[in-house]
Tab-separated table of C-alpha atoms in Angstrom:
chain	number	residue	atom	x	y	z
A	405	MET	CA	12.313	10.362	28.226
A	406	ASN	CA	9.210	8.108	30.203
A	407	ILE	CA	6.641	7.607	26.966
A	408	LEU	CA	3.482	6.261	26.933
A	409	ILE	CA	2.032	4.420	24.183
A	410	LEU	CA	-1.198	3.935	23.102
A	411	GLY	CA	-2.022	0.469	21.135
A	412	GLY	CA	-1.622	-3.136	21.173
A	413	GLY	CA	-0.824	-4.758	16.895
A	414	GLY	CA	1.278	-5.221	15.587
A	415	ARG	CA	2.707	-1.043	14.977
A	416	GLU	CA	2.467	-0.771	18.653
A	417	HIS	CA	4.941	-4.004	19.196
A	418	ALA	CA	6.997	-2.710	16.441
A	419	LEU	CA	7.160	0.626	17.690
A	420	ALA	CA	7.450	0.087	21.310
A	421	TRP	CA	11.067	-2.659	19.382
A	422	ALA	CA	12.554	0.701	17.967
A	423	VAL	CA	11.788	3.436	20.765
A	424	MET	CA	13.709	0.275	23.325
A	425	GLN	CA	16.691	0.683	21.599
A	426	ASN	CA	16.628	4.282	21.662
A	427	PRO	CA	19.049	5.828	25.125
A	428	LYS	CA	16.979	8.330	25.663
A	429	CYS	CA	14.057	5.634	26.390
A	430	ASP	CA	14.117	5.434	30.485
A	431	ARG	CA	10.902	3.530	30.600
A	432	LEU	CA	8.266	2.379	27.892
A	433	ILE	CA	4.124	1.834	29.073
A	434	VAL	CA	2.005	0.533	26.323
A	435	ALA	CA	-1.619	0.512	26.704
A	436	PRO	CA	-3.080	-1.905	26.310
A	437	GLY	CA	-0.378	-3.761	24.769
A	438	ASN	CA	-0.428	-7.893	24.446
A	439	ALA	CA	2.259	-10.334	25.275
A	440	GLY	CA	4.829	-9.569	22.535
A	441	ILE	CA	5.065	-6.384	24.109
A	442	ALA	CA	4.948	-7.587	27.133
A	443	ALA	CA	8.433	-8.848	26.774
A	444	ILE	CA	9.794	-5.690	27.217
A	445	ALA	CA	7.480	-2.925	27.552
A	446	GLU	CA	5.353	-2.548	30.443
A	447	CYS	CA	1.239	-2.502	29.480
A	448	ALA	CA	-1.362	-1.297	31.073
A	449	SER	CA	-4.621	-2.639	30.843
A	450	LEU	CA	-6.514	1.251	29.320
A	451	ASP	CA	-8.933	1.942	27.417
A	452	ILE	CA	-7.628	3.677	24.812
A	453	GLU	CA	-10.212	6.417	23.705
A	454	ASN	CA	-11.254	7.051	26.969
A	455	GLY	CA	-9.035	11.077	27.576
A	456	ALA	CA	-9.034	11.412	30.659
A	457	GLN	CA	-8.603	7.884	31.637
A	458	MET	CA	-5.552	8.263	29.682
A	459	VAL	CA	-4.442	11.145	30.681
A	460	GLU	CA	-3.904	10.081	34.057
A	461	CYS	CA	-1.815	7.487	32.991
A	462	ALA	CA	0.813	9.681	32.209
A	463	GLU	CA	-0.319	12.082	34.630
A	464	THR	CA	0.847	8.954	37.323
A	465	ASN	CA	3.397	8.294	35.476
A	466	SER	CA	5.229	11.231	34.418
A	467	ILE	CA	5.242	10.894	30.923
A	468	ASP	CA	7.413	12.217	28.500
A	469	LEU	CA	6.037	11.533	25.328
A	470	VAL	CA	2.688	9.907	23.673
A	471	ILE	CA	2.679	8.001	20.811
A	472	VAL	CA	-0.539	7.124	19.582
A	473	GLY	CA	-0.977	4.180	17.314
A	474	PRO	CA	-3.800	2.825	16.419
A	475	GLU	CA	-6.880	5.467	14.295
A	476	ALA	CA	-9.457	5.105	17.029
A	477	PRO	CA	-8.168	6.793	19.887
A	478	LEU	CA	-6.753	9.738	16.935
A	479	ALA	CA	-10.540	10.071	15.764
A	480	SER	CA	-12.212	10.129	19.064
A	481	GLY	CA	-9.678	12.667	19.922
A	482	VAL	CA	-6.962	11.448	22.484
A	483	ALA	CA	-5.002	13.258	21.166
A	484	ASP	CA	-6.708	16.596	21.989
A	485	ASP	CA	-6.493	16.119	25.309
A	486	PHE	CA	-3.089	14.419	26.620
A	487	ARG	CA	-2.448	18.420	24.445
A	488	ALA	CA	-4.954	20.221	26.205
A	489	ALA	CA	-3.379	18.914	29.598
A	490	GLY	CA	0.738	19.585	29.049
A	491	PHE	CA	1.557	16.533	27.260
A	492	LYS	CA	4.147	15.935	23.646
A	493	VAL	CA	1.667	13.978	21.107
A	494	PHE	CA	3.259	12.325	18.861
A	495	GLY	CA	-0.666	12.077	16.940
A	496	PRO	CA	-2.603	14.469	15.241
A	497	SER	CA	-6.126	16.273	16.238
A	498	ARG	CA	-9.727	14.881	16.050
A	499	GLU	CA	-10.175	17.570	13.442
A	500	ALA	CA	-6.627	16.252	11.411
A	501	ALA	CA	-7.055	13.409	11.755
A	502	ARG	CA	-10.868	13.644	9.757
A	503	LEU	CA	-8.045	12.912	7.099
A	504	GLU	CA	-8.561	8.971	7.331
A	505	ALA	CA	-11.561	8.977	9.630
A	506	SER	CA	-13.966	10.035	6.855
A	507	LYS	CA	-13.366	9.665	2.447
A	508	ARG	CA	-15.828	13.324	2.649
A	509	PHE	CA	-14.115	15.176	4.092
A	510	THR	CA	-10.591	13.740	2.328
A	511	LYS	CA	-12.105	14.319	-1.053
A	512	GLU	CA	-13.511	17.656	-0.295
A	513	VAL	CA	-9.753	18.403	0.575
A	514	CYS	CA	-7.886	16.942	-2.073
A	515	ASP	CA	-9.972	19.163	-4.850
A	516	ALA	CA	-9.189	22.238	-2.547
A	517	ALA	CA	-5.174	21.655	-2.949
A	518	GLY	CA	-6.024	20.475	-6.094
A	519	VAL	CA	-4.527	17.203	-5.223
A	520	PRO	CA	-4.683	14.312	-7.908
A	521	THR	CA	-7.262	11.205	-6.811
A	522	ALA	CA	-10.111	10.192	-8.033
A	523	ALA	CA	-13.448	10.667	-9.249
A	524	TRP	CA	-15.633	11.018	-6.080
A	525	ALA	CA	-19.590	11.140	-5.273
A	526	ARG	CA	-20.985	10.650	-2.059
A	527	PHE	CA	-24.854	9.553	-1.465
A	528	THR	CA	-26.900	8.796	2.224
A	529	GLN	CA	-30.002	6.973	0.059
A	530	ALA	CA	-29.344	3.307	-1.976
A	531	ALA	CA	-31.247	5.060	-5.362
A	532	PRO	CA	-28.868	7.558	-6.706
A	533	ALA	CA	-26.202	5.458	-5.665
A	534	LYS	CA	-26.650	3.616	-7.864
A	535	ALA	CA	-27.982	5.795	-10.257
A	536	TYR	CA	-24.561	7.371	-10.127
A	537	ILE	CA	-22.535	3.433	-10.034
A	538	ARG	CA	-24.708	2.838	-14.090
A	539	GLU	CA	-23.638	6.142	-15.125
A	540	ARG	CA	-19.848	4.886	-14.234
A	541	GLY	CA	-19.721	1.491	-14.918
A	542	ALA	CA	-17.493	-0.657	-13.640
A	543	PRO	CA	-14.811	-1.638	-12.505
A	544	ILE	CA	-16.036	1.075	-9.841
A	545	VAL	CA	-14.522	2.135	-6.026
A	546	VAL	CA	-17.797	1.615	-3.149
A	547	LYS	CA	-16.373	2.898	0.630
A	548	ALA	CA	-17.620	3.133	3.949
A	549	ASP	CA	-17.549	6.843	4.798
A	550	GLY	CA	-15.640	6.323	8.330
A	551	LEU	CA	-13.488	3.939	10.278
A	552	ALA	CA	-13.407	0.205	9.196
A	553	ALA	CA	-10.853	-1.710	10.464
A	554	GLY	CA	-9.365	-1.362	6.645
A	555	LYS	CA	-11.664	-3.131	5.664
A	556	GLY	CA	-14.351	-0.476	4.516
A	557	VAL	CA	-13.722	-0.479	0.166
A	558	ILE	CA	-14.628	-2.662	-1.798
A	559	VAL	CA	-13.892	-2.591	-5.132
A	560	ALA	CA	-16.737	-4.394	-7.289
A	561	LEU	CA	-16.195	-5.545	-10.140
A	562	SER	CA	-19.226	-5.189	-11.988
A	563	THR	CA	-22.880	-2.826	-11.403
A	564	ALA	CA	-25.108	-5.985	-9.173
A	565	GLU	CA	-22.042	-6.576	-7.643
A	566	ALA	CA	-21.558	-2.504	-6.236
A	567	GLU	CA	-24.886	-2.588	-5.693
A	568	ALA	CA	-25.453	-5.381	-3.949
A	569	VAL	CA	-21.942	-3.197	-1.883
A	570	VAL	CA	-24.266	0.165	-1.214
A	571	ASP	CA	-27.378	-1.982	-0.029
A	572	ASP	CA	-24.350	-3.529	2.633
A	573	MET	CA	-23.314	-0.157	4.367
A	574	LEU	CA	-26.120	1.576	3.578
A	575	GLY	CA	-27.533	-1.465	5.719
A	576	GLY	CA	-25.693	-1.297	8.088
A	577	ALA	CA	-23.653	-3.388	7.612
A	578	PHE	CA	-20.460	-1.365	8.936
A	579	GLY	CA	-22.104	0.389	11.766
A	580	ALA	CA	-22.017	4.719	12.291
A	581	ALA	CA	-19.107	3.944	9.228
A	582	GLY	CA	-21.337	2.613	6.227
A	583	ALA	CA	-23.868	5.646	7.285
A	584	GLU	CA	-22.287	7.607	4.451
A	585	VAL	CA	-20.837	6.192	1.066
A	586	VAL	CA	-18.699	7.464	-1.303
A	587	ILE	CA	-18.219	5.301	-4.516
A	588	GLU	CA	-15.315	6.080	-6.596
A	589	GLU	CA	-13.188	5.711	-10.155
A	590	PHE	CA	-11.315	2.809	-10.330
A	591	MET	CA	-7.699	3.962	-10.789
A	592	GLU	CA	-5.112	1.639	-12.750
A	593	GLY	CA	-1.151	1.336	-12.178
A	594	GLU	CA	0.141	0.037	-9.119
A	595	GLU	CA	-0.128	0.337	-5.257
A	596	ALA	CA	2.346	2.283	-2.939
A	597	SER	CA	2.433	3.510	0.068
A	598	PHE	CA	4.811	6.948	1.180
A	599	PHE	CA	5.429	8.066	4.376
A	600	VAL	CA	5.605	11.477	5.972
A	601	LEU	CA	6.008	12.661	10.171
A	602	CYS	CA	4.738	16.083	9.736
A	603	ASP	CA	4.390	19.229	12.599
A	604	GLY	CA	1.939	21.702	11.565
A	605	THR	CA	4.313	23.589	9.036
A	606	ASP	CA	7.702	20.815	7.952
A	607	ALA	CA	7.260	17.382	6.390
A	608	LEU	CA	10.081	14.897	6.135
A	609	PRO	CA	9.754	11.581	3.828
A	610	VAL	CA	10.860	8.681	6.497
A	611	GLY	CA	9.917	5.751	3.269
A	612	THR	CA	7.939	3.315	1.488
A	613	ALA	CA	5.957	0.071	1.008
A	614	GLN	CA	3.845	-2.192	-0.585
A	615	ASP	CA	1.269	-4.271	1.037
A	616	HIS	CA	-0.058	-7.106	0.489
A	617	LYS	CA	-4.001	-6.378	1.046
A	618	ARG	CA	-6.236	-9.903	0.187
A	619	VAL	CA	-6.365	-13.040	2.092
A	620	GLY	CA	-4.801	-15.623	-1.552
A	621	GLU	CA	-2.216	-16.234	-2.992
A	622	GLY	CA	-2.005	-13.922	-6.368
A	623	ASP	CA	-3.360	-11.260	-4.499
A	624	THR	CA	-7.210	-13.065	-4.810
A	625	GLY	CA	-9.936	-13.448	-2.097
A	626	PRO	CA	-11.527	-11.012	0.397
A	627	ASN	CA	-9.631	-8.103	1.372
A	628	THR	CA	-7.473	-7.856	4.967
A	629	GLY	CA	-6.232	-5.278	6.785
A	630	GLY	CA	-2.809	-7.077	5.744
A	631	MET	CA	-1.519	-10.048	4.823
A	632	GLY	CA	2.283	-8.769	4.460
A	633	ALA	CA	4.593	-5.838	3.228
A	634	TYR	CA	8.169	-4.645	2.710
A	635	SER	CA	10.386	-1.517	1.809
A	636	PRO	CA	10.885	0.447	0.338
A	637	ALA	CA	9.086	0.020	-2.852
A	638	PRO	CA	10.522	-0.011	-6.278
A	639	VAL	CA	7.660	1.600	-7.572
A	640	LEU	CA	7.960	4.981	-5.631
A	641	ASN	CA	11.200	5.512	-6.988
A	642	GLU	CA	12.632	8.838	-5.759
A	643	SER	CA	11.097	10.994	-9.100
A	644	VAL	CA	7.837	9.321	-8.311
A	645	ALA	CA	8.680	10.070	-4.486
A	646	ALA	CA	9.404	14.459	-5.360
A	647	ARG	CA	6.169	14.529	-7.615
A	648	THR	CA	4.103	13.122	-4.308
A	649	MET	CA	5.736	15.660	-2.249
A	650	GLU	CA	5.256	18.194	-3.834
A	651	GLU	CA	1.949	16.972	-5.828
A	652	ILE	CA	-0.420	15.854	-2.396
A	653	ILE	CA	1.685	16.064	0.398
A	654	ARG	CA	2.809	19.716	1.149
A	655	PRO	CA	-0.645	21.253	-1.114
A	656	THR	CA	-2.608	18.643	1.657
A	657	LEU	CA	-0.673	20.265	4.571
A	658	ALA	CA	-1.203	23.367	3.208
A	659	GLU	CA	-4.700	22.787	2.988
A	660	MET	CA	-4.822	21.879	6.434
A	661	VAL	CA	-2.841	25.289	7.720
A	662	ARG	CA	-5.402	27.006	5.866
A	663	ARG	CA	-8.501	25.751	7.594
A	664	GLY	CA	-6.917	26.078	10.677
A	665	THR	CA	-6.547	22.399	11.549
A	666	PRO	CA	-2.131	22.094	10.258
A	667	CYS	CA	-1.193	17.609	10.854
A	668	GLN	CA	1.315	16.393	13.218
A	669	GLY	CA	2.225	13.414	13.185
A	670	VAL	CA	1.936	10.613	10.362
A	671	LEU	CA	0.548	11.488	6.924
A	672	TYR	CA	0.745	7.571	5.415
A	673	ALA	CA	-0.548	8.557	1.522
A	674	GLY	CA	-1.947	5.499	0.083
A	675	LEU	CA	-0.506	6.251	-4.205
A	676	MET	CA	-1.993	4.193	-7.166
A	677	ILE	CA	1.431	5.208	-10.369
A	678	GLU	CA	1.022	4.508	-13.082
A	679	ASN	CA	2.802	5.905	-16.453
A	680	GLY	CA	5.575	7.391	-12.855
A	681	ALA	CA	2.088	10.435	-12.085
A	682	PRO	CA	1.426	9.348	-8.632
A	683	ARG	CA	-2.305	9.377	-7.779
A	684	LEU	CA	-3.777	9.652	-3.725
A	685	VAL	CA	-6.440	6.444	-3.049
A	686	GLU	CA	-6.445	7.417	0.506
A	687	TYR	CA	-4.335	9.786	3.588
A	688	ASN	CA	-4.409	7.720	6.827
A	689	VAL	CA	-2.350	9.363	10.150
A	690	ARG	CA	-0.888	7.274	11.431
A	691	PHE	CA	1.637	4.309	10.185
A	692	GLY	CA	0.225	1.132	8.346
A	693	ASP	CA	-0.011	-2.004	9.692
A	694	PRO	CA	2.142	-3.983	8.274
A	695	GLU	CA	4.174	-1.239	6.622
A	696	CYS	CA	5.079	0.152	10.589
A	697	GLN	CA	6.654	-2.632	10.923
A	698	VAL	CA	9.227	-2.702	8.264
A	699	LEU	CA	10.088	0.229	8.007
A	700	MET	CA	10.455	0.161	12.102
A	701	MET	CA	12.427	-2.680	11.558
A	702	ARG	CA	14.784	-0.472	9.246
A	703	LEU	CA	15.060	2.805	11.137
A	704	GLY	CA	15.315	1.258	14.329
A	705	ALA	CA	16.359	3.709	17.290
A	706	GLN	CA	16.225	7.023	15.424
A	707	ALA	CA	12.484	6.141	14.744
A	708	LEU	CA	12.129	8.011	18.542
A	709	ASP	CA	14.543	11.318	17.198
A	710	LEU	CA	11.647	11.446	14.034
A	711	MET	CA	8.564	10.869	16.317
A	712	GLN	CA	9.861	13.356	19.224
A	713	ALA	CA	10.811	16.670	16.555
A	714	ALA	CA	7.618	16.170	15.065
A	715	ALA	CA	5.964	16.359	18.634
A	716	GLU	CA	7.932	19.275	19.355
A	717	GLY	CA	7.845	21.400	16.025
A	718	ARG	CA	11.523	20.495	15.077
A	719	LEU	CA	11.925	18.799	11.040
A	720	SER	CA	13.105	21.689	10.323
A	721	GLU	CA	16.116	20.170	12.044
A	722	ALA	CA	15.493	16.129	11.187
A	723	GLN	CA	16.645	13.804	9.083
A	724	VAL	CA	16.457	9.666	8.383
A	725	ASN	CA	19.388	8.275	7.947
A	726	TRP	CA	18.537	5.061	5.777
A	727	ALA	CA	21.639	2.369	4.952
A	728	GLY	CA	21.094	1.037	2.155
A	729	ASP	CA	19.221	-2.642	2.908
A	730	HIS	CA	15.232	-4.511	2.092
A	731	ALA	CA	12.651	-5.709	4.875
A	732	LEU	CA	10.219	-7.399	4.974
A	733	THR	CA	7.712	-9.149	6.635
A	734	VAL	CA	5.408	-11.898	6.939
A	735	VAL	CA	1.559	-11.913	8.560
A	736	VAL	CA	0.592	-15.147	10.131
A	737	ALA	CA	-2.816	-15.034	10.767
A	738	ALA	CA	-5.477	-17.268	12.537
A	739	LYS	CA	-6.925	-19.933	9.948
A	740	GLY	CA	-10.360	-18.700	8.488
A	741	TYR	CA	-9.436	-14.800	8.757
A	742	PRO	CA	-11.159	-12.429	7.900
A	743	GLY	CA	-14.096	-14.578	8.298
A	744	ASP	CA	-14.816	-16.159	11.952
A	745	HIS	CA	-11.416	-18.490	13.179
A	746	GLU	CA	-10.757	-18.637	16.819
A	747	ARG	CA	-9.428	-17.181	19.043
A	748	GLY	CA	-6.934	-19.149	22.408
A	749	SER	CA	-5.122	-21.795	20.274
A	750	PRO	CA	-1.642	-22.397	22.038
A	751	ILE	CA	1.294	-21.076	20.511
A	752	ALA	CA	4.426	-22.676	20.453
A	753	GLY	CA	8.031	-22.038	18.773
A	754	LEU	CA	8.471	-18.572	19.780
A	755	ASP	CA	10.195	-17.970	23.014
A	756	GLY	CA	13.264	-19.669	20.961
A	757	LEU	CA	13.383	-17.326	18.409
A	758	VAL	CA	16.215	-14.578	17.943
A	759	GLY	CA	15.498	-11.108	17.604
A	760	ASP	CA	17.237	-7.902	17.215
A	761	SER	CA	18.031	-5.753	14.745
A	762	ARG	CA	17.983	-8.697	11.946
A	763	GLN	CA	14.743	-10.449	12.658
A	764	MET	CA	12.344	-10.056	14.344
A	765	VAL	CA	9.019	-11.840	15.137
A	766	PHE	CA	5.966	-8.653	16.841
A	767	HIS	CA	3.158	-9.806	17.744
A	768	ALA	CA	0.357	-8.818	17.071
A	769	GLY	CA	-3.023	-10.524	18.427
A	770	THR	CA	-1.858	-13.010	21.421
A	771	SER	CA	-2.694	-13.034	24.686
A	772	ARG	CA	-0.667	-14.698	27.657
A	773	THR	CA	-1.942	-17.829	29.389
A	774	GLU	CA	-1.030	-20.073	32.270
A	775	HIS	CA	0.038	-22.213	29.475
A	776	GLY	CA	2.015	-20.166	27.268
A	777	ILE	CA	1.214	-17.822	23.875
A	778	VAL	CA	-2.115	-18.116	22.488
A	779	SER	CA	-3.975	-16.645	19.545
A	780	ALA	CA	-5.780	-13.439	20.315
A	781	GLY	CA	-6.571	-11.753	17.265
A	782	GLY	CA	-7.387	-12.655	13.289
A	783	ARG	CA	-3.915	-11.303	12.513
A	784	VAL	CA	-1.522	-12.967	14.389
A	785	LEU	CA	1.936	-12.116	14.536
A	786	ASN	CA	4.216	-10.618	11.713
A	787	ALA	CA	7.421	-12.480	10.635
A	788	THR	CA	10.214	-9.476	10.318
A	789	ALA	CA	13.441	-9.996	8.378
A	790	ARG	CA	16.493	-7.039	7.011
A	791	GLY	CA	18.833	-8.103	4.223
A	792	ALA	CA	21.474	-5.973	1.809
A	793	SER	CA	18.267	-7.594	-0.954
A	794	LEU	CA	14.968	-8.117	-0.588
A	795	GLN	CA	15.350	-11.383	-1.593
A	796	GLU	CA	17.881	-11.997	1.605
A	797	ALA	CA	15.010	-10.293	4.187
A	798	ARG	CA	12.320	-12.206	2.578
A	799	ASP	CA	14.062	-16.185	2.769
A	800	ALA	CA	15.324	-15.154	6.380
A	801	ALA	CA	11.291	-13.657	7.466
A	802	TYR	CA	10.091	-16.993	6.291
A	803	ALA	CA	12.481	-18.654	8.215
A	804	LEU	CA	11.260	-17.045	10.859
A	805	VAL	CA	7.531	-18.475	10.078
A	806	ASP	CA	9.294	-21.876	9.698
A	807	ARG	CA	10.378	-22.128	13.139
A	808	ILE	CA	6.484	-21.575	14.488
A	809	ASP	CA	4.852	-23.480	16.011
A	810	TRP	CA	1.165	-23.102	15.395
A	811	PRO	CA	-0.672	-25.417	14.329
A	812	GLY	CA	-4.599	-22.783	13.993
A	813	GLY	CA	-2.563	-20.842	11.374
A	814	MET	CA	-1.490	-19.525	7.868
A	815	TYR	CA	-0.244	-17.435	6.423
A	816	ARG	CA	0.704	-16.275	2.009
A	817	ARG	CA	3.882	-17.732	0.524
A	818	ASP	CA	4.522	-15.437	-1.311
A	819	ILE	CA	5.515	-12.182	0.529
A	820	GLY	CA	7.456	-9.610	-2.214
A	821	TRP	CA	7.058	-11.429	-4.980
A	822	ARG	CA	5.558	-8.027	-7.392
A	823	ALA	CA	9.176	-6.327	-6.071
A	824	LEU	CA	10.825	-9.826	-7.084
A	825	GLY	CA	9.081	-9.512	-10.013
A	826	ARG	CA	10.649	-6.646	-11.097
A	827	GLU	CA	14.342	-8.105	-10.771
A	828	ALA	CA	13.465	-11.296	-12.044
A	829	PRO	CA	14.688	-11.561	-16.119
A	830	GLY	CA	12.553	-9.045	-18.394
A	831	GLY	CA	11.632	-6.871	-14.948
A	832	VAL	CA	7.576	-7.381	-15.625
A	833	ALA	CA	6.392	-8.853	-11.932
A	834	GLN	CA	3.175	-10.529	-12.768
A	835	ALA	CA	1.112	-11.883	-10.214
A	836	PRO	CA	2.046	-15.609	-8.975
A	837	ARG	CA	-1.000	-18.998	-9.435
A	838	PRO	CA	-2.591	-19.003	-5.969
């Protein structure tokens, strides 16, 4: 098979790595890719939100399957362009991608389907939004309605903070994404991520994970795109997973079919779990980043078979073969992230690292110059490893980090603390001191 993957981050490096493990893959092109991806696949410097350009690439290279990694091209309708040209695509239509591209749309779908989620209201003007905040009190959650690169959600601990966030969002801090805000009840519990593949009618769970959103150790500091993740998530046990499928995933997919916009690709449910009961925080319609890295490390070559089955409407025939293992990834980011940070600083030590089915450094924001690999983004590398236990996977991932020579980088040293805390005497996870 000739396969085209859209994207150039750590998620897409992990997808490319998993696809290349499968003997079905004869040729892999990734657009635009990054320095790490270029070591295992062909990279094409193309605008992945330009449907005509992407279709031309697929036609020129006789592509058999397209895998869309990031949310932006899905929201812009690139998957529709591929399908209209006759290509098999792993990724939802523009209309189905509204489950991620619009917080308001998702809330309306949840209300129609009876999906348990936070109480909410939407606003385009600051005054009524602030009145709602004062009525509800804090803590409270303020979200930009549109796509904001994972940074458009603010948990405000005071009404004053929430009102300031409303002014920022409606004042243009997030561009068009913040032209409308959704204000939600603050939900208590533990967050986890639940991933299913869907083919329009059927759904197949493919894994659970927990992300570390805050930049600082002990889950402190501003939210980021994610500083690390591990899989599986202990809080999302078989009972919670079954409830999630029956109370959240299946009703959502049925409502999307009822609306004439069936969902095909990934449906990633961010959940809040309290006393074994899941409620939906939000949906994404692509693999999370860095959750994808740990999922691909555990799935390996079968990931391609599963994505192909979803693209071809054959999920009812598919099953996931899990090993009883764990995976953990540590994000190495540029100092200053998620604020201002340097680009172009040299990174050494990568050439000597072994990459195999047990450990891999996935590139997220890198470029190759005549002087070697340099940083080209905020989140730059993902040191990822598998192990028989989470502690073993964690030790192996941090051993990889220790071998990276990058003075311009920084990372959290406590990835996995919540799950490892459960394994400690007493079984109660507490955040480590920063």
